[in-house]
Amino acid sequence: MIGPLDHVGIAVRHLEAALARYRRLGLAPEAIEDIPAMGVRLAFLAAGPVRLELLEPTRPDAALGRFLESRGEGLHHVALRTPDILLEIRRLRDEGFDLIDLEPRTGALGRKVAFVHPRSVQGVLLELVEVPDGPS
Ligand code: CO
């Protein structure tokens, strides 16, 4: 099972500047986190039941750094929840999707995540996030 929407990832060059801008928009950060393994520093902003995830690269050679270099700031990925990420990875692989991660990795908030390549989802980088069934 896949869905509902968990968050939308947005690539930014400078997290503090982006947070100031989003504060003026009316959205405040819930948490700021550094994920060295992914080369990102990020902040989640609650927008109703969904979050925005602002992502700043901490290394130019990591995937997000390369994305910003070639595409600039803007929408980066869409994250959908699944209660069983391993099952979903296997299912999507069998359906012919091009998975970046065949094994889940630890993402923001300590949750298990896996990415599906944009080339198999009409140009959208898709993140799967494992969230157990029930309230979260
Ligand atoms: Co994300």
Short mmCIF file of N, CA and C and ligand atoms in Angstrom, two decimals:
data_model
loop_
_atom_site.label_atom_id
_atom_site.label_comp_id
_atom_site.label_asym_id
_atom_site.label_seq_id
_atom_site.Cartn_x
_atom_site.Cartn_y
_atom_site.Cartn_z
N MET A 1 0.85 -1.20 0.00
CA MET A 1 0.00 0.00 0.00
C MET A 1 0.88 1.24 0.00
N ILE A 2 0.47 2.22 -0.77
CA ILE A 2 1.26 3.44 -0.87
C ILE A 2 0.35 4.65 -0.68
N GLY A 3 0.92 5.72 -0.11
CA GLY A 3 0.15 6.92 0.18
C GLY A 3 -0.31 6.88 1.62
N PRO A 4 -0.75 7.95 2.22
CA PRO A 4 -0.93 9.27 1.64
C PRO A 4 0.38 10.05 1.52
N LEU A 5 0.25 11.26 1.02
CA LEU A 5 1.39 12.15 0.89
C LEU A 5 1.94 12.48 2.28
N ASP A 6 3.26 12.36 2.45
CA ASP A 6 3.90 12.69 3.73
C ASP A 6 4.49 14.09 3.69
N HIS A 7 5.31 14.36 2.67
CA HIS A 7 5.90 15.69 2.55
C HIS A 7 6.34 15.97 1.11
N VAL A 8 6.62 17.24 0.87
CA VAL A 8 7.16 17.68 -0.41
C VAL A 8 8.54 18.27 -0.13
N GLY A 9 9.56 17.79 -0.82
CA GLY A 9 10.93 18.26 -0.61
C GLY A 9 11.26 19.41 -1.56
N ILE A 10 11.88 20.44 -1.00
CA ILE A 10 12.23 21.63 -1.77
C ILE A 10 13.71 21.92 -1.57
N ALA A 11 14.44 22.00 -2.67
CA ALA A 11 15.89 22.27 -2.59
C ALA A 11 16.13 23.76 -2.44
N VAL A 12 16.94 24.13 -1.46
CA VAL A 12 17.28 25.55 -1.24
C VAL A 12 18.79 25.67 -1.10
N ARG A 13 19.29 26.85 -1.46
CA ARG A 13 20.74 27.06 -1.34
C ARG A 13 21.14 27.35 0.10
N HIS A 14 20.31 28.16 0.78
CA HIS A 14 20.64 28.58 2.15
C HIS A 14 19.43 28.36 3.05
N LEU A 15 19.55 27.40 3.95
CA LEU A 15 18.41 27.02 4.78
C LEU A 15 17.89 28.18 5.62
N GLU A 16 18.80 28.94 6.25
CA GLU A 16 18.35 30.03 7.13
C GLU A 16 17.57 31.08 6.34
N ALA A 17 18.06 31.41 5.16
CA ALA A 17 17.36 32.41 4.34
C ALA A 17 16.00 31.87 3.92
N ALA A 18 15.95 30.59 3.57
CA ALA A 18 14.67 29.99 3.17
C ALA A 18 13.70 29.96 4.35
N LEU A 19 14.21 29.64 5.55
CA LEU A 19 13.33 29.58 6.72
C LEU A 19 12.76 30.95 7.04
N ALA A 20 13.58 31.99 6.87
CA ALA A 20 13.09 33.35 7.11
C ALA A 20 11.97 33.67 6.14
N ARG A 21 12.14 33.25 4.90
CA ARG A 21 11.11 33.50 3.89
C ARG A 21 9.83 32.74 4.21
N TYR A 22 9.97 31.47 4.60
CA TYR A 22 8.78 30.66 4.91
C TYR A 22 8.09 31.12 6.19
N ARG A 23 8.89 31.68 7.13
CA ARG A 23 8.29 32.25 8.34
C ARG A 23 7.35 33.39 7.97
N ARG A 24 7.80 34.21 7.03
CA ARG A 24 6.95 35.33 6.58
C ARG A 24 5.72 34.82 5.85
N LEU A 25 5.84 33.65 5.27
CA LEU A 25 4.71 33.02 4.61
C LEU A 25 3.71 32.49 5.65
N GLY A 26 4.20 32.27 6.88
CA GLY A 26 3.35 31.78 7.95
C GLY A 26 3.65 30.36 8.37
N LEU A 27 4.77 29.82 7.92
CA LEU A 27 5.14 28.45 8.27
C LEU A 27 6.45 28.44 9.06
N ALA A 28 6.42 27.81 10.23
CA ALA A 28 7.59 27.77 11.09
C ALA A 28 8.17 26.36 11.12
N PRO A 29 9.50 26.25 11.28
CA PRO A 29 10.11 24.91 11.30
C PRO A 29 9.76 24.15 12.57
N GLU A 30 9.56 22.83 12.41
CA GLU A 30 9.34 21.94 13.55
C GLU A 30 10.66 21.40 14.05
N ALA A 31 11.53 21.09 13.12
CA ALA A 31 12.79 20.44 13.46
C ALA A 31 13.81 20.73 12.38
N ILE A 32 15.06 20.89 12.80
CA ILE A 32 16.15 21.06 11.85
C ILE A 32 17.11 19.90 12.09
N GLU A 33 17.57 19.29 11.02
CA GLU A 33 18.37 18.07 11.17
C GLU A 33 19.48 18.03 10.13
N ASP A 34 20.62 17.52 10.57
CA ASP A 34 21.77 17.34 9.69
C ASP A 34 21.85 15.85 9.36
N ILE A 35 21.94 15.51 8.07
CA ILE A 35 22.11 14.10 7.70
C ILE A 35 23.38 13.99 6.86
N PRO A 36 24.53 13.80 7.54
CA PRO A 36 25.81 13.78 6.82
C PRO A 36 25.86 12.73 5.72
N ALA A 37 25.24 11.56 5.95
CA ALA A 37 25.29 10.48 4.96
C ALA A 37 24.64 10.90 3.64
N MET A 38 23.70 11.82 3.68
CA MET A 38 23.03 12.28 2.46
C MET A 38 23.56 13.64 2.00
N GLY A 39 24.43 14.25 2.81
CA GLY A 39 24.97 15.55 2.44
C GLY A 39 23.92 16.65 2.46
N VAL A 40 22.98 16.57 3.42
CA VAL A 40 21.94 17.59 3.51
C VAL A 40 21.71 18.04 4.95
N ARG A 41 21.22 19.27 5.04
CA ARG A 41 20.69 19.80 6.29
C ARG A 41 19.26 20.18 5.94
N LEU A 42 18.32 19.84 6.80
CA LEU A 42 16.93 20.02 6.39
C LEU A 42 16.07 20.51 7.53
N ALA A 43 14.94 21.08 7.16
CA ALA A 43 13.96 21.53 8.14
C ALA A 43 12.58 21.10 7.66
N PHE A 44 11.77 20.62 8.60
CA PHE A 44 10.37 20.30 8.29
C PHE A 44 9.49 21.43 8.77
N LEU A 45 8.53 21.80 7.94
CA LEU A 45 7.56 22.82 8.28
C LEU A 45 6.18 22.20 8.12
N ALA A 46 5.38 22.24 9.19
CA ALA A 46 4.04 21.65 9.10
C ALA A 46 3.14 22.57 8.31
N ALA A 47 2.45 21.99 7.35
CA ALA A 47 1.45 22.71 6.57
C ALA A 47 0.20 21.85 6.58
N GLY A 48 -0.58 21.96 7.67
CA GLY A 48 -1.71 21.05 7.84
C GLY A 48 -1.20 19.64 8.06
N PRO A 49 -1.82 18.65 7.45
CA PRO A 49 -1.40 17.26 7.68
C PRO A 49 -0.13 16.88 6.91
N VAL A 50 0.30 17.76 6.04
CA VAL A 50 1.47 17.49 5.20
C VAL A 50 2.59 18.41 5.65
N ARG A 51 3.84 18.04 5.35
CA ARG A 51 4.96 18.91 5.68
C ARG A 51 5.67 19.35 4.41
N LEU A 52 6.33 20.48 4.53
CA LEU A 52 7.33 20.85 3.53
C LEU A 52 8.68 20.50 4.13
N GLU A 53 9.58 20.02 3.31
CA GLU A 53 10.94 19.68 3.76
C GLU A 53 11.89 20.56 2.96
N LEU A 54 12.51 21.52 3.63
CA LEU A 54 13.49 22.37 2.97
C LEU A 54 14.85 21.72 3.11
N LEU A 55 15.54 21.55 1.99
CA LEU A 55 16.80 20.81 1.97
C LEU A 55 17.93 21.68 1.45
N GLU A 56 18.98 21.81 2.25
CA GLU A 56 20.18 22.56 1.85
C GLU A 56 21.33 21.57 1.71
N PRO A 57 22.08 21.62 0.61
CA PRO A 57 23.21 20.70 0.48
C PRO A 57 24.34 21.09 1.43
N THR A 58 25.01 20.09 2.00
CA THR A 58 26.18 20.38 2.82
C THR A 58 27.46 19.96 2.09
N ARG A 59 27.29 19.26 0.97
CA ARG A 59 28.45 18.90 0.13
C ARG A 59 28.04 19.08 -1.33
N PRO A 60 28.87 19.77 -2.12
CA PRO A 60 28.50 20.01 -3.51
C PRO A 60 28.46 18.73 -4.35
N ASP A 61 29.19 17.69 -3.90
CA ASP A 61 29.27 16.46 -4.70
C ASP A 61 28.16 15.46 -4.37
N ALA A 62 27.38 15.73 -3.33
CA ALA A 62 26.27 14.82 -3.01
C ALA A 62 25.11 15.09 -3.99
N ALA A 63 24.15 14.17 -4.01
CA ALA A 63 23.07 14.24 -5.02
C ALA A 63 22.35 15.59 -4.99
N LEU A 64 22.04 16.09 -3.79
CA LEU A 64 21.30 17.35 -3.72
C LEU A 64 22.15 18.53 -4.21
N GLY A 65 23.45 18.48 -3.89
CA GLY A 65 24.35 19.53 -4.37
C GLY A 65 24.39 19.57 -5.89
N ARG A 66 24.44 18.39 -6.50
CA ARG A 66 24.46 18.31 -7.97
C ARG A 66 23.13 18.77 -8.55
N PHE A 67 22.03 18.43 -7.88
CA PHE A 67 20.71 18.87 -8.34
C PHE A 67 20.64 20.39 -8.36
N LEU A 68 21.08 21.04 -7.27
CA LEU A 68 21.02 22.50 -7.19
C LEU A 68 21.90 23.14 -8.25
N GLU A 69 23.04 22.52 -8.48
CA GLU A 69 23.97 23.06 -9.47
C GLU A 69 23.34 23.06 -10.86
N SER A 70 22.63 21.98 -11.18
CA SER A 70 22.09 21.87 -12.55
C SER A 70 20.69 22.46 -12.69
N ARG A 71 19.86 22.38 -11.63
CA ARG A 71 18.46 22.78 -11.77
C ARG A 71 18.11 24.03 -10.99
N GLY A 72 18.93 24.38 -10.01
CA GLY A 72 18.62 25.55 -9.18
C GLY A 72 17.61 25.19 -8.09
N GLU A 73 17.18 26.19 -7.34
CA GLU A 73 16.25 25.96 -6.24
C GLU A 73 14.88 25.56 -6.78
N GLY A 74 14.16 24.80 -5.97
CA GLY A 74 12.79 24.46 -6.37
C GLY A 74 12.38 23.08 -5.91
N LEU A 75 11.28 22.61 -6.46
CA LEU A 75 10.74 21.31 -6.07
C LEU A 75 11.76 20.22 -6.33
N HIS A 76 11.96 19.36 -5.34
CA HIS A 76 12.98 18.32 -5.46
C HIS A 76 12.37 16.91 -5.44
N HIS A 77 11.47 16.65 -4.51
CA HIS A 77 10.84 15.33 -4.49
C HIS A 77 9.49 15.36 -3.79
N VAL A 78 8.76 14.28 -4.01
CA VAL A 78 7.46 14.06 -3.36
C VAL A 78 7.60 12.79 -2.55
N ALA A 79 7.16 12.81 -1.30
CA ALA A 79 7.30 11.65 -0.42
C ALA A 79 5.94 11.06 -0.07
N LEU A 80 5.80 9.77 -0.33
CA LEU A 80 4.58 9.04 -0.02
C LEU A 80 4.85 8.06 1.11
N ARG A 81 3.87 7.89 1.97
CA ARG A 81 4.01 6.94 3.07
C ARG A 81 3.68 5.52 2.64
N THR A 82 4.33 4.60 3.31
CA THR A 82 3.97 3.20 3.18
C THR A 82 4.18 2.54 4.54
N PRO A 83 3.31 1.61 4.93
CA PRO A 83 3.49 0.97 6.23
C PRO A 83 4.59 -0.09 6.21
N ASP A 84 4.98 -0.57 5.03
CA ASP A 84 6.00 -1.62 4.95
C ASP A 84 6.91 -1.32 3.75
N ILE A 85 8.02 -0.65 4.02
CA ILE A 85 8.84 -0.13 2.91
C ILE A 85 9.52 -1.26 2.14
N LEU A 86 9.94 -2.32 2.82
CA LEU A 86 10.60 -3.42 2.11
C LEU A 86 9.64 -4.07 1.11
N LEU A 87 8.42 -4.27 1.55
CA LEU A 87 7.39 -4.85 0.69
C LEU A 87 7.15 -3.95 -0.53
N GLU A 88 7.11 -2.65 -0.27
CA GLU A 88 6.83 -1.68 -1.34
C GLU A 88 8.00 -1.59 -2.33
N ILE A 89 9.22 -1.66 -1.81
CA ILE A 89 10.40 -1.66 -2.68
C ILE A 89 10.35 -2.87 -3.62
N ARG A 90 10.07 -4.04 -3.07
CA ARG A 90 10.01 -5.27 -3.88
C ARG A 90 8.89 -5.16 -4.92
N ARG A 91 7.73 -4.64 -4.48
CA ARG A 91 6.58 -4.56 -5.38
C ARG A 91 6.89 -3.62 -6.56
N LEU A 92 7.46 -2.44 -6.23
CA LEU A 92 7.75 -1.47 -7.30
C LEU A 92 8.84 -2.01 -8.23
N ARG A 93 9.82 -2.69 -7.68
CA ARG A 93 10.86 -3.31 -8.52
C ARG A 93 10.21 -4.30 -9.48
N ASP A 94 9.31 -5.13 -8.96
CA ASP A 94 8.64 -6.12 -9.81
C ASP A 94 7.74 -5.46 -10.85
N GLU A 95 7.24 -4.25 -10.54
CA GLU A 95 6.40 -3.50 -11.49
C GLU A 95 7.26 -2.79 -12.53
N GLY A 96 8.59 -2.87 -12.40
CA GLY A 96 9.47 -2.29 -13.40
C GLY A 96 9.95 -0.88 -13.10
N PHE A 97 9.70 -0.41 -11.88
CA PHE A 97 10.21 0.92 -11.52
C PHE A 97 11.72 0.86 -11.30
N ASP A 98 12.36 1.99 -11.57
CA ASP A 98 13.80 2.10 -11.41
C ASP A 98 14.08 2.65 -10.02
N LEU A 99 14.48 1.77 -9.11
CA LEU A 99 14.69 2.20 -7.72
C LEU A 99 16.13 2.62 -7.50
N ILE A 100 16.30 3.75 -6.84
CA ILE A 100 17.63 4.21 -6.46
C ILE A 100 18.11 3.38 -5.26
N ASP A 101 17.19 3.05 -4.38
CA ASP A 101 17.51 2.26 -3.18
C ASP A 101 16.75 0.95 -3.21
N LEU A 102 17.49 -0.15 -3.29
CA LEU A 102 16.84 -1.46 -3.20
C LEU A 102 16.75 -1.92 -1.75
N GLU A 103 17.47 -1.21 -0.89
CA GLU A 103 17.36 -1.42 0.55
C GLU A 103 17.04 -0.07 1.17
N PRO A 104 16.18 -0.02 2.17
CA PRO A 104 15.88 1.26 2.79
C PRO A 104 17.10 1.86 3.48
N ARG A 105 17.17 3.18 3.52
CA ARG A 105 18.20 3.85 4.32
C ARG A 105 17.51 4.71 5.36
N THR A 106 18.29 5.20 6.32
CA THR A 106 17.71 6.01 7.38
C THR A 106 17.69 7.46 6.93
N GLY A 107 16.50 8.02 6.87
CA GLY A 107 16.33 9.41 6.45
C GLY A 107 16.02 10.31 7.62
N ALA A 108 15.40 11.44 7.33
CA ALA A 108 15.07 12.43 8.36
C ALA A 108 14.13 11.81 9.38
N LEU A 109 14.21 12.29 10.60
CA LEU A 109 13.38 11.86 11.73
C LEU A 109 13.60 10.37 12.05
N GLY A 110 14.74 9.82 11.56
CA GLY A 110 15.07 8.43 11.85
C GLY A 110 14.18 7.42 11.13
N ARG A 111 13.45 7.88 10.12
CA ARG A 111 12.53 6.98 9.43
C ARG A 111 13.23 6.26 8.28
N LYS A 112 12.73 5.08 7.94
CA LYS A 112 13.27 4.33 6.80
C LYS A 112 12.72 4.93 5.52
N VAL A 113 13.64 5.22 4.57
CA VAL A 113 13.23 5.81 3.30
C VAL A 113 13.91 5.08 2.14
N ALA A 114 13.33 5.25 0.96
CA ALA A 114 13.93 4.74 -0.28
C ALA A 114 13.45 5.64 -1.41
N PHE A 115 14.32 5.84 -2.41
CA PHE A 115 13.97 6.74 -3.51
C PHE A 115 13.75 5.96 -4.81
N VAL A 116 12.80 6.45 -5.59
CA VAL A 116 12.51 5.90 -6.91
C VAL A 116 12.97 6.93 -7.93
N HIS A 117 13.68 6.47 -8.95
CA HIS A 117 14.27 7.40 -9.92
C HIS A 117 13.21 8.15 -10.72
N PRO A 118 13.42 9.46 -10.94
CA PRO A 118 12.45 10.25 -11.70
C PRO A 118 12.17 9.69 -13.09
N ARG A 119 13.12 8.97 -13.67
CA ARG A 119 12.91 8.50 -15.05
C ARG A 119 11.78 7.47 -15.12
N SER A 120 11.44 6.88 -13.98
CA SER A 120 10.33 5.93 -14.04
C SER A 120 9.04 6.49 -13.43
N VAL A 121 9.06 7.77 -13.05
CA VAL A 121 7.84 8.39 -12.49
C VAL A 121 7.59 9.76 -13.15
N GLN A 122 7.64 9.80 -14.46
CA GLN A 122 7.31 11.02 -15.20
C GLN A 122 8.08 12.25 -14.70
N GLY A 123 9.36 12.02 -14.39
CA GLY A 123 10.21 13.16 -14.05
C GLY A 123 10.15 13.61 -12.60
N VAL A 124 9.44 12.84 -11.76
CA VAL A 124 9.35 13.22 -10.34
C VAL A 124 10.17 12.24 -9.50
N LEU A 125 11.09 12.79 -8.71
CA LEU A 125 11.81 11.97 -7.75
C LEU A 125 10.85 11.61 -6.64
N LEU A 126 10.67 10.31 -6.42
CA LEU A 126 9.69 9.84 -5.44
C LEU A 126 10.42 9.24 -4.25
N GLU A 127 10.02 9.66 -3.05
CA GLU A 127 10.58 9.10 -1.82
C GLU A 127 9.49 8.27 -1.15
N LEU A 128 9.85 7.06 -0.76
CA LEU A 128 8.96 6.25 0.06
C LEU A 128 9.40 6.42 1.51
N VAL A 129 8.46 6.62 2.41
CA VAL A 129 8.76 6.77 3.82
C VAL A 129 7.95 5.75 4.59
N GLU A 130 8.65 4.97 5.40
CA GLU A 130 7.90 3.98 6.19
C GLU A 130 7.27 4.65 7.42
N VAL A 131 5.96 4.60 7.47
CA VAL A 131 5.22 5.11 8.61
C VAL A 131 4.20 4.03 8.97
N PRO A 132 4.28 3.51 10.19
CA PRO A 132 3.33 2.46 10.57
C PRO A 132 1.89 2.95 10.44
N ASP A 133 0.99 2.02 10.22
CA ASP A 133 -0.43 2.38 10.15
C ASP A 133 -0.86 3.04 11.45
N GLY A 134 -1.88 3.85 11.34
CA GLY A 134 -2.41 4.49 12.53
C GLY A 134 -1.95 5.92 12.63
N PRO A 135 -2.32 6.62 13.69
CA PRO A 135 -1.98 8.03 13.82
C PRO A 135 -0.47 8.24 13.91
N SER A 136 0.02 9.33 13.36
CA SER A 136 1.46 9.59 13.40
C SER A 136 1.72 11.04 13.75
CO CO B 1 12.08 13.89 1.84
#
